[in-house]
Amino acid sequence: MAATVLIGALTVGDSVRETLRRRALDRIGKAEFILDGGDRFFVARPGGPAGIGLTNTLASYALRLPGVVSRQDGSARANQVQIYGVPETFWSLIPGTSSIPSWNDDSVALNASLAHHLSVRVGDDLVVRIHKPSALSQDAVITPRDGASVALRIRVGYILTAAEWGDFSTTAGSLPPFNLFLPHGVLAKAAGLGERANLALLGASPLTTDPQALSARVSA
């Protein structure tokens, strides 16, 4: 009896570890290194996420801002949504062999958790209110309220599963995040950030894992 209980406990433990491992890999995709700038922004250049001239095909960047998303008819709303502005190169880091999503500038991609929460499908209209970055905390009394956020009216163009990197996140969590993805240029322009980003991602390659190769590339 004791042996049965022990074997069962070990089996459950292995299953839980494998589930957590799978979720972690789905969350970070093929990214081996992630620089999270938070409220600090850098210039997102085509040659590399931090402007150091990397030509690695598994190098990209993203602009992440907090926001609120609601159905256009006001029947459902989601707070604490992570709004990601991403270039096409972002999807080169998608986990596994999933297909790369595509959508127009007037549409967005949601992860399955956010789509379920809002009860929306492809083709539905949404209102996305983005919190623009500020040098002052929004809780400060002297912080101006005018222009602190901007609203975009967009259409759902794609719903991403966890395997399609819909649950991308730089932090661990027991629950899937609420994620919304749109072209980097659209989000950056709406937020008044030009060509800036606050997330840099690098996939595994000899260039990113060999310190001497990286040092030589940077110094050049």
mmCIF file of C-alpha atoms in Angstrom:
data_model
loop_
_atom_site.group_PDB
_atom_site.id
_atom_site.type_symbol
_atom_site.label_atom_id
_atom_site.label_comp_id
_atom_site.label_asym_id
_atom_site.label_seq_id
_atom_site.Cartn_x
_atom_site.Cartn_y
_atom_site.Cartn_z
ATOM 1 C CA MET A 1 0.000 0.000 0.000
ATOM 2 C CA ALA A 2 2.775 2.407 0.946
ATOM 3 C CA ALA A 3 4.630 1.596 -2.269
ATOM 4 C CA THR A 4 1.497 2.312 -4.324
ATOM 5 C CA VAL A 5 1.022 5.689 -2.637
ATOM 6 C CA LEU A 6 4.687 6.577 -3.182
ATOM 7 C CA ILE A 7 4.608 5.606 -6.867
ATOM 8 C CA GLY A 8 1.389 7.582 -7.335
ATOM 9 C CA ALA A 9 2.907 10.655 -5.664
ATOM 10 C CA LEU A 10 6.018 10.448 -7.877
ATOM 11 C CA THR A 11 3.885 10.087 -10.998
ATOM 12 C CA VAL A 12 1.761 13.100 -10.087
ATOM 13 C CA GLY A 13 4.878 15.100 -9.296
ATOM 14 C CA ASP A 14 6.418 14.292 -12.684
ATOM 15 C CA SER A 15 3.164 15.202 -14.411
ATOM 16 C CA VAL A 16 2.961 18.557 -12.631
ATOM 17 C CA ARG A 17 6.595 19.359 -13.424
ATOM 18 C CA GLU A 18 6.079 18.524 -17.094
ATOM 19 C CA THR A 19 2.940 20.683 -17.226
ATOM 20 C CA LEU A 20 4.778 23.627 -15.656
ATOM 21 C CA ARG A 21 7.690 23.125 -18.029
ATOM 22 C CA ARG A 22 5.369 23.109 -21.035
ATOM 23 C CA ARG A 23 3.642 26.281 -19.856
ATOM 24 C CA ALA A 24 6.988 28.013 -19.342
ATOM 25 C CA LEU A 25 8.144 27.105 -22.848
ATOM 26 C CA ASP A 26 4.838 28.261 -24.336
ATOM 27 C CA ARG A 27 5.247 31.543 -22.459
ATOM 28 C CA ILE A 28 8.755 32.403 -23.676
ATOM 29 C CA GLY A 29 8.761 30.613 -27.044
ATOM 30 C CA LYS A 30 12.201 30.257 -28.631
ATOM 31 C CA ALA A 31 13.582 33.280 -26.791
ATOM 32 C CA GLU A 32 16.729 32.438 -24.830
ATOM 33 C CA PHE A 33 17.425 35.977 -23.610
ATOM 34 C CA ILE A 34 14.844 38.639 -22.819
ATOM 35 C CA LEU A 35 15.605 42.226 -21.815
ATOM 36 C CA ASP A 36 12.584 43.787 -20.114
ATOM 37 C CA GLY A 37 13.031 47.547 -19.967
ATOM 38 C CA GLY A 38 9.782 48.205 -18.098
ATOM 39 C CA ASP A 39 9.188 51.964 -18.280
ATOM 40 C CA ARG A 40 12.539 52.551 -20.005
ATOM 41 C CA PHE A 41 12.519 52.572 -23.807
ATOM 42 C CA PHE A 42 15.190 52.031 -26.438
ATOM 43 C CA VAL A 43 15.303 52.574 -30.194
ATOM 44 C CA ALA A 44 14.094 49.457 -31.998
ATOM 45 C CA ARG A 45 16.351 49.114 -35.022
ATOM 46 C CA PRO A 46 16.049 46.470 -37.743
ATOM 47 C CA GLY A 47 19.669 45.355 -37.199
ATOM 48 C CA GLY A 48 19.029 44.337 -33.608
ATOM 49 C CA PRO A 49 16.621 44.880 -30.731
ATOM 50 C CA ALA A 50 18.963 47.117 -28.776
ATOM 51 C CA GLY A 51 20.694 48.714 -31.726
ATOM 52 C CA ILE A 52 23.948 46.728 -31.414
ATOM 53 C CA GLY A 53 23.827 45.480 -35.000
ATOM 54 C CA LEU A 54 22.922 41.839 -34.444
ATOM 55 C CA THR A 55 21.925 40.068 -37.653
ATOM 56 C CA ASN A 56 20.600 36.976 -35.879
ATOM 57 C CA THR A 57 17.304 35.970 -37.510
ATOM 58 C CA LEU A 58 15.974 35.076 -34.052
ATOM 59 C CA ALA A 59 16.312 38.610 -32.740
ATOM 60 C CA SER A 60 13.341 40.878 -32.260
ATOM 61 C CA TYR A 61 11.713 43.444 -29.994
ATOM 62 C CA ALA A 62 8.305 44.493 -28.735
ATOM 63 C CA LEU A 63 6.601 47.479 -27.178
ATOM 64 C CA ARG A 64 4.491 46.512 -24.161
ATOM 65 C CA LEU A 65 2.020 48.915 -22.574
ATOM 66 C CA PRO A 66 -0.837 48.329 -20.102
ATOM 67 C CA GLY A 67 -4.369 48.824 -21.317
ATOM 68 C CA VAL A 68 -8.065 48.141 -21.013
ATOM 69 C CA VAL A 69 -10.028 46.313 -23.713
ATOM 70 C CA SER A 70 -13.799 46.276 -24.110
ATOM 71 C CA ARG A 71 -16.346 45.179 -26.660
ATOM 72 C CA GLN A 72 -17.598 48.057 -28.769
ATOM 73 C CA ASP A 73 -21.127 47.564 -27.447
ATOM 74 C CA GLY A 74 -19.808 47.853 -23.867
ATOM 75 C CA SER A 75 -21.141 44.448 -22.816
ATOM 76 C CA ALA A 76 -17.750 43.119 -21.641
ATOM 77 C CA ARG A 77 -14.487 44.630 -20.454
ATOM 78 C CA ALA A 78 -11.042 43.380 -19.444
ATOM 79 C CA ASN A 79 -8.632 45.310 -17.244
ATOM 80 C CA GLN A 80 -4.892 44.739 -16.821
ATOM 81 C CA VAL A 81 -4.413 43.717 -20.435
ATOM 82 C CA GLN A 82 -0.887 43.602 -21.816
ATOM 83 C CA ILE A 83 -0.858 45.431 -25.151
ATOM 84 C CA TYR A 84 2.063 44.330 -27.341
ATOM 85 C CA GLY A 85 3.225 46.174 -30.430
ATOM 86 C CA VAL A 86 5.300 43.670 -32.388
ATOM 87 C CA PRO A 87 7.118 43.573 -35.754
ATOM 88 C CA GLU A 88 6.939 40.567 -38.078
ATOM 89 C CA THR A 89 10.281 39.301 -36.735
ATOM 90 C CA PHE A 90 8.644 38.780 -33.338
ATOM 91 C CA TRP A 91 6.865 35.694 -34.687
ATOM 92 C CA SER A 92 10.158 34.057 -35.705
ATOM 93 C CA LEU A 93 10.430 33.189 -32.000
ATOM 94 C CA ILE A 94 7.038 31.481 -31.879
ATOM 95 C CA PRO A 95 7.307 28.104 -30.059
ATOM 96 C CA GLY A 96 7.332 24.846 -31.995
ATOM 97 C CA THR A 97 6.294 24.830 -35.627
ATOM 98 C CA SER A 98 3.088 26.843 -35.320
ATOM 99 C CA SER A 99 2.106 29.035 -38.244
ATOM 100 C CA ILE A 100 2.845 32.755 -38.035
ATOM 101 C CA PRO A 101 -0.326 34.835 -37.625
ATOM 102 C CA SER A 102 -1.000 37.785 -39.876
ATOM 103 C CA TRP A 103 -3.490 40.633 -39.711
ATOM 104 C CA ASN A 104 -4.033 44.127 -41.061
ATOM 105 C CA ASP A 105 -3.127 47.403 -39.350
ATOM 106 C CA ASP A 106 -6.762 47.909 -38.347
ATOM 107 C CA SER A 107 -7.069 44.503 -36.672
ATOM 108 C CA VAL A 108 -5.412 42.780 -33.720
ATOM 109 C CA ALA A 109 -4.664 39.331 -32.354
ATOM 110 C CA LEU A 110 -5.932 38.241 -28.940
ATOM 111 C CA ASN A 111 -4.882 35.279 -26.875
ATOM 112 C CA ALA A 112 -7.559 32.698 -26.152
ATOM 113 C CA SER A 113 -7.969 33.775 -22.501
ATOM 114 C CA LEU A 114 -8.794 37.370 -23.422
ATOM 115 C CA ALA A 115 -11.083 36.295 -26.270
ATOM 116 C CA HIS A 116 -12.974 33.976 -23.912
ATOM 117 C CA HIS A 117 -13.265 36.657 -21.230
ATOM 118 C CA LEU A 118 -14.734 39.133 -23.724
ATOM 119 C CA SER A 119 -16.743 36.460 -25.593
ATOM 120 C CA VAL A 120 -15.459 37.683 -28.948
ATOM 121 C CA ARG A 121 -14.662 35.988 -32.232
ATOM 122 C CA VAL A 122 -12.707 36.923 -35.335
ATOM 123 C CA GLY A 123 -14.363 39.904 -36.970
ATOM 124 C CA ASP A 124 -15.762 41.447 -33.770
ATOM 125 C CA ASP A 125 -14.994 45.094 -32.982
ATOM 126 C CA LEU A 126 -13.178 46.215 -29.835
ATOM 127 C CA VAL A 127 -12.150 49.431 -28.128
ATOM 128 C CA VAL A 128 -8.587 49.386 -26.805
ATOM 129 C CA ARG A 129 -7.615 52.089 -24.326
ATOM 130 C CA ILE A 130 -3.855 52.313 -23.937
ATOM 131 C CA HIS A 131 -2.128 53.950 -20.982
ATOM 132 C CA LYS A 132 0.542 56.223 -22.443
ATOM 133 C CA PRO A 133 3.906 56.201 -20.632
ATOM 134 C CA SER A 134 4.659 59.154 -18.382
ATOM 135 C CA ALA A 135 7.660 60.332 -16.398
ATOM 136 C CA LEU A 136 5.362 60.649 -13.368
ATOM 137 C CA SER A 137 3.355 57.979 -11.609
ATOM 138 C CA GLN A 138 -0.346 58.030 -12.461
ATOM 139 C CA ASP A 139 -1.015 58.024 -8.699
ATOM 140 C CA ALA A 140 0.817 61.301 -8.183
ATOM 141 C CA VAL A 141 -1.395 64.342 -7.556
ATOM 142 C CA ILE A 142 0.601 66.540 -9.949
ATOM 143 C CA THR A 143 0.326 64.054 -12.831
ATOM 144 C CA PRO A 144 -1.781 65.560 -15.646
ATOM 145 C CA ARG A 145 -4.826 63.455 -16.542
ATOM 146 C CA ASP A 146 -5.387 64.931 -19.990
ATOM 147 C CA GLY A 147 -3.781 62.774 -22.671
ATOM 148 C CA ALA A 148 -2.824 60.021 -20.196
ATOM 149 C CA SER A 149 -4.469 57.412 -22.419
ATOM 150 C CA VAL A 150 -5.523 56.948 -26.016
ATOM 151 C CA ALA A 151 -8.343 54.838 -27.454
ATOM 152 C CA LEU A 152 -8.155 52.718 -30.593
ATOM 153 C CA ARG A 153 -11.070 51.067 -32.333
ATOM 154 C CA ILE A 154 -9.934 47.847 -33.920
ATOM 155 C CA ARG A 155 -11.208 44.485 -35.135
ATOM 156 C CA VAL A 156 -10.265 40.990 -33.974
ATOM 157 C CA GLY A 157 -8.214 39.430 -36.758
ATOM 158 C CA TYR A 158 -6.751 36.383 -35.035
ATOM 159 C CA ILE A 159 -7.160 34.395 -31.811
ATOM 160 C CA LEU A 160 -3.944 32.806 -30.584
ATOM 161 C CA THR A 161 -3.722 29.609 -28.555
ATOM 162 C CA ALA A 162 -0.981 29.034 -25.984
ATOM 163 C CA ALA A 163 0.901 26.935 -28.559
ATOM 164 C CA GLU A 164 0.792 29.895 -30.959
ATOM 165 C CA TRP A 165 2.457 32.117 -28.342
ATOM 166 C CA GLY A 166 -0.764 33.749 -27.279
ATOM 167 C CA ASP A 167 0.295 33.499 -23.628
ATOM 168 C CA PHE A 168 3.670 35.188 -24.140
ATOM 169 C CA SER A 169 4.905 36.727 -20.898
ATOM 170 C CA THR A 170 8.188 37.706 -19.285
ATOM 171 C CA THR A 171 6.884 36.768 -15.834
ATOM 172 C CA ALA A 172 5.709 33.482 -14.378
ATOM 173 C CA GLY A 173 2.110 33.059 -13.302
ATOM 174 C CA SER A 174 -0.389 30.349 -12.533
ATOM 175 C CA LEU A 175 -3.066 31.918 -14.748
ATOM 176 C CA PRO A 176 -2.801 32.832 -18.442
ATOM 177 C CA PRO A 177 -2.366 36.576 -19.018
ATOM 178 C CA PHE A 178 -4.699 38.784 -21.035
ATOM 179 C CA ASN A 179 -2.657 39.584 -24.161
ATOM 180 C CA LEU A 180 -3.413 41.687 -27.219
ATOM 181 C CA PHE A 181 -0.997 41.983 -30.157
ATOM 182 C CA LEU A 182 -0.944 44.584 -32.913
ATOM 183 C CA PRO A 183 1.712 45.927 -35.326
ATOM 184 C CA HIS A 184 4.515 47.759 -33.552
ATOM 185 C CA GLY A 185 4.147 50.874 -35.674
ATOM 186 C CA VAL A 186 0.464 51.231 -34.819
ATOM 187 C CA LEU A 187 1.007 51.031 -31.053
ATOM 188 C CA ALA A 188 4.150 53.178 -31.040
ATOM 189 C CA LYS A 189 2.438 55.922 -33.038
ATOM 190 C CA ALA A 190 -0.638 55.893 -30.799
ATOM 191 C CA ALA A 191 1.541 56.145 -27.679
ATOM 192 C CA GLY A 192 3.785 58.835 -29.159
ATOM 193 C CA LEU A 193 6.902 56.685 -28.857
ATOM 194 C CA GLY A 194 8.142 56.750 -32.436
ATOM 195 C CA GLU A 195 10.304 53.681 -33.116
ATOM 196 C CA ARG A 196 10.874 52.765 -29.493
ATOM 197 C CA ALA A 197 10.361 49.494 -27.638
ATOM 198 C CA ASN A 198 10.894 48.166 -24.113
ATOM 199 C CA LEU A 199 11.349 44.426 -24.735
ATOM 200 C CA ALA A 200 14.291 42.829 -26.549
ATOM 201 C CA LEU A 201 14.314 39.129 -27.392
ATOM 202 C CA LEU A 202 17.114 36.899 -28.637
ATOM 203 C CA GLY A 203 16.826 33.289 -29.722
ATOM 204 C CA ALA A 204 19.531 30.670 -29.416
ATOM 205 C CA SER A 205 22.312 30.852 -32.006
ATOM 206 C CA PRO A 206 26.132 30.728 -31.972
ATOM 207 C CA LEU A 207 26.124 34.546 -32.119
ATOM 208 C CA THR A 208 24.029 34.991 -28.990
ATOM 209 C CA THR A 209 25.559 32.164 -26.956
ATOM 210 C CA ASP A 210 29.252 32.727 -27.759
ATOM 211 C CA PRO A 211 30.547 35.678 -25.649
ATOM 212 C CA GLN A 212 33.592 36.186 -27.932
ATOM 213 C CA ALA A 213 31.440 36.345 -31.079
ATOM 214 C CA LEU A 214 29.040 38.767 -29.421
ATOM 215 C CA SER A 215 31.881 40.958 -28.123
ATOM 216 C CA ALA A 216 33.486 41.081 -31.550
ATOM 217 C CA ARG A 217 30.186 42.002 -33.170
ATOM 218 C CA VAL A 218 29.481 44.803 -30.694
ATOM 219 C CA SER A 219 32.989 46.294 -30.898
ATOM 220 C CA ALA A 220 32.806 46.301 -34.676
#
